[in-house]
Coordinates of N, CA, C and O in Angstrom, one line a residue:
P1 N 1.1 7.2 -6.5 CA 1.3 5.8 -6.3 C 2.6 5.3 -6.7 O 3.4 6.0 -7.2
G2 N 2.8 4.0 -6.6 CA 4.1 3.4 -6.8 C 4.3 3.2 -8.3 O 3.6 3.8 -9.2
P3 N 5.4 2.5 -8.6 CA 5.8 2.3 -10.0 C 4.7 1.8 -11.0 O 4.6 2.1 -12.1
T4 N 3.8 1.0 -10.5 CA 2.7 0.4 -11.3 C 1.4 1.3 -11.2 O 0.5 1.0 -11.9
G5 N 1.4 2.2 -10.3 CA 0.2 3.0 -10.1 C -0.9 2.3 -9.3 O -2.0 2.6 -9.3
C6 N -0.5 1.2 -8.7 CA -1.4 0.4 -7.9 C -1.1 0.6 -6.4 O 0.0 0.2 -5.9
T7 N -2.0 1.2 -5.7 CA -1.9 1.4 -4.2 C -1.6 0.1 -3.5 O -2.3 -0.8 -3.6
G8 N -0.4 0.1 -2.8 CA 0.0 -1.1 -2.0 C 1.0 -2.0 -2.7 O 1.5 -2.9 -2.1
D9 N 1.2 -1.7 -4.0 CA 2.2 -2.6 -4.7 C 3.6 -2.1 -4.5 O 4.2 -1.5 -5.3
C10 N 4.1 -2.4 -3.3 CA 5.4 -2.0 -2.9 C 6.5 -2.5 -3.8 O 7.5 -1.8 -4.1
G11 N 6.4 -3.7 -4.3 CA 7.4 -4.3 -5.2 C 7.3 -4.0 -6.6 O 8.3 -4.3 -7.4
G12 N 6.3 -3.3 -7.0 CA 6.2 -2.9 -8.4 C 5.9 -4.0 -9.4 O 6.2 -3.9 -10.6
D13 N 5.3 -5.1 -8.9 CA 5.0 -6.3 -9.8 C 3.5 -6.4 -10.2 O 3.1 -7.4 -10.6
A14 N 2.8 -5.3 -10.0 CA 1.3 -5.3 -10.4 C 0.5 -6.2 -9.5 O -0.6 -6.6 -10.0
A15 N 1.0 -6.5 -8.3 CA 0.2 -7.4 -7.4 C 0.4 -6.9 -6.0 O 1.5 -6.4 -5.7
V16 N -0.6 -7.0 -5.1 CA -0.4 -6.6 -3.7 C -0.5 -7.8 -2.9 O -1.4 -8.6 -3.0
T17 N 0.5 -8.0 -2.0 CA 0.6 -9.2 -1.2 C 0.3 -8.8 0.3 O 0.2 -7.6 0.7
V18 N 0.0 -9.9 1.1 CA -0.2 -9.6 2.5 C 1.0 -9.0 3.2 O 0.8 -8.0 4.0
D19 N 2.2 -9.4 2.8 CA 3.4 -8.7 3.4 C 3.4 -7.2 3.0 O 3.8 -6.4 3.9
E20 N 3.0 -6.9 1.8 CA 3.0 -5.4 1.5 C 1.9 -4.7 2.3 O 2.2 -3.5 2.7
I21 N 0.8 -5.3 2.5 CA -0.2 -4.7 3.4 C 0.3 -4.5 4.8 O 0.1 -3.4 5.4
L22 N 1.0 -5.5 5.3 CA 1.5 -5.4 6.7 C 2.6 -4.3 6.7 O 2.7 -3.6 7.7
T23 N 3.4 -4.1 5.7 CA 4.3 -3.0 5.6 C 3.6 -1.7 5.7 O 4.0 -0.8 6.5
M24 N 2.5 -1.6 5.0 CA 1.7 -0.4 5.0 C 1.1 -0.1 6.4 O 1.1 1.0 6.9
V25 N 0.7 -1.1 7.1 CA 0.2 -1.0 8.5 C 1.3 -0.5 9.4 O 1.1 0.4 10.2
N26 N 2.5 -1.1 9.2 CA 3.6 -0.7 10.1 C 4.0 0.8 9.8 O 4.4 1.5 10.7
I27 N 3.9 1.2 8.6 CA 4.1 2.6 8.3 C 3.1 3.5 9.0 O 3.4 4.5 9.6
A28 N 1.8 3.1 8.9 CA 0.8 3.9 9.5 C 1.0 3.9 11.0 O 0.6 4.9 11.7
L29 N 1.5 2.9 11.6 CA 1.7 2.8 13.1 C 3.0 3.5 13.5 O 3.3 3.7 14.7
G30 N 3.8 3.9 12.5 CA 5.1 4.6 12.8 C 6.2 3.7 13.1 O 7.3 4.1 13.5
S31 N 6.1 2.4 12.8 CA 7.2 1.5 13.1 C 8.0 1.1 11.8 O 8.9 0.3 11.9
A32 N 7.6 1.7 10.7 CA 8.4 1.5 9.5 C 8.4 2.9 8.7 O 7.5 3.7 8.9
A33 N 9.5 3.1 8.0 CA 9.6 4.3 7.2 C 8.7 4.4 6.0 O 8.5 3.3 5.4
P34 N 8.1 5.5 5.7 CA 7.3 5.6 4.6 C 8.0 5.2 3.3 O 7.3 4.8 2.3
T35 N 9.3 5.3 3.2 CA 10.0 5.0 2.0 C 10.1 3.5 1.8 O 10.4 3.0 0.7
S36 N 9.7 2.7 2.8 CA 9.7 1.2 2.7 C 8.6 0.7 1.8 O 8.6 -0.4 1.3
C37 N 7.6 1.6 1.5 CA 6.5 1.3 0.5 C 5.9 2.5 0.0 O 4.9 2.9 0.5
T38 N 6.6 3.2 -0.9 CA 6.0 4.4 -1.5 C 4.7 4.2 -2.2 O 3.9 5.2 -2.2
A39 N 4.5 3.0 -2.7 CA 3.2 2.8 -3.4 C 2.0 2.7 -2.4 O 0.9 2.8 -2.8
G40 N 2.3 2.6 -1.1 CA 1.3 2.6 -0.1 C 0.7 4.0 0.2 O -0.4 4.2 0.7
D41 N 1.5 5.0 -0.2 CA 1.1 6.4 0.0 C 0.5 7.0 -1.3 O 1.2 7.7 -2.0
A42 N -0.7 6.6 -1.5 CA -1.4 7.0 -2.8 C -1.5 8.5 -2.9 O -1.4 9.1 -4.1
S43 N -1.7 9.2 -1.8 CA -1.8 10.7 -1.9 C -0.5 11.4 -2.0 O -0.5 12.6 -2.3
G44 N 0.6 10.7 -1.7 CA 1.9 11.3 -1.8 C 2.2 12.3 -0.6 O 3.1 13.2 -0.7
D45 N 1.5 12.2 0.5 CA 1.7 13.1 1.6 C 2.6 12.6 2.7 O 2.8 13.2 3.7
G46 N 3.3 11.5 2.4 CA 4.3 11.0 3.4 C 3.7 10.1 4.5 O 4.4 9.8 5.4
E47 N 2.4 9.9 4.4 CA 1.7 9.1 5.4 C 0.9 8.0 4.7 O 0.5 8.1 3.6
V48 N 0.7 6.9 5.4 CA -0.2 5.8 5.0 C -1.5 5.9 5.9 O -1.3 5.8 7.1
T49 N -2.6 6.0 5.2 CA -3.9 6.1 6.0 C -4.7 4.8 5.9 O -4.4 3.9 5.1
V50 N -5.7 4.7 6.8 CA -6.6 3.5 6.7 C -7.2 3.4 5.4 O -7.3 2.3 4.9
D51 N -7.6 4.5 4.8 CA -8.2 4.4 3.4 C -7.3 3.9 2.4 O -7.7 3.1 1.5
E52 N -6.0 4.2 2.5 CA -5.0 3.7 1.6 C -4.8 2.2 1.8 O -4.6 1.5 0.9
I53 N -4.8 1.8 3.1 CA -4.7 0.4 3.4 C -5.8 -0.4 2.8 O -5.7 -1.5 2.3
L54 N -7.1 0.1 3.0 CA -8.2 -0.5 2.5 C -8.2 -0.6 1.0 O -8.6 -1.7 0.4
T55 N -7.7 0.4 0.3 CA -7.5 0.3 -1.2 C -6.6 -0.8 -1.5 O -6.8 -1.5 -2.5
A56 N -5.5 -0.9 -0.8 CA -4.5 -1.9 -1.0 C -5.1 -3.3 -0.8 O -4.8 -4.2 -1.6
V57 N -5.9 -3.5 0.2 CA -6.6 -4.8 0.5 C -7.5 -5.1 -0.7 O -7.5 -6.2 -1.2
N58 N -8.2 -4.1 -1.2 CA -9.1 -4.4 -2.4 C -8.3 -4.7 -3.6 O -8.6 -5.6 -4.4
N59 N -7.1 -4.1 -3.8 CA -6.2 -4.4 -4.9 C -5.7 -5.8 -4.7 O -5.5 -6.5 -5.7
A60 N -5.4 -6.3 -3.5 CA -4.9 -7.6 -3.2 C -6.0 -8.6 -3.6 O -5.7 -9.7 -4.2
L61 N -7.2 -8.3 -3.2 CA -8.3 -9.3 -3.5 C -8.8 -9.3 -4.9 O -9.1 -10.4 -5.5
N62 N -8.8 -8.1 -5.6 CA -9.4 -8.0 -6.9 C -8.4 -7.8 -8.0 O -8.8 -7.7 -9.2
G63 N -7.1 -7.6 -7.7 CA -6.1 -7.4 -8.7 C -5.9 -5.9 -8.9 O -6.9 -5.1 -8.7
C64 N -4.8 -5.5 -9.4 CA -4.5 -4.1 -9.7 C -5.1 -3.8 -11.1 O -5.0 -4.6 -12.0
Q65 N -5.8 -2.7 -11.1 CA -6.3 -2.3 -12.4 C -5.3 -1.5 -13.3 O -4.6 -0.7 -12.7
A66 N -5.2 -1.9 -14.5 CA -4.2 -1.2 -15.4 C -4.7 0.1 -15.8 O -5.9 0.5 -15.8

């Protein structure tokens, strides 16, 4: 995961925003580089999956767990 260990927290501020989720969707669709949000790739395999996006949505709604 990213700097905070929170899937989807591209900015490292312990919060997931709609813009960060959209970045993850763009990575999954191939229209953005995986390096644009390394926190979106929880598995570290260089891809963003639907499961990782759903985890990010949950983190956006419920907050990142420390």
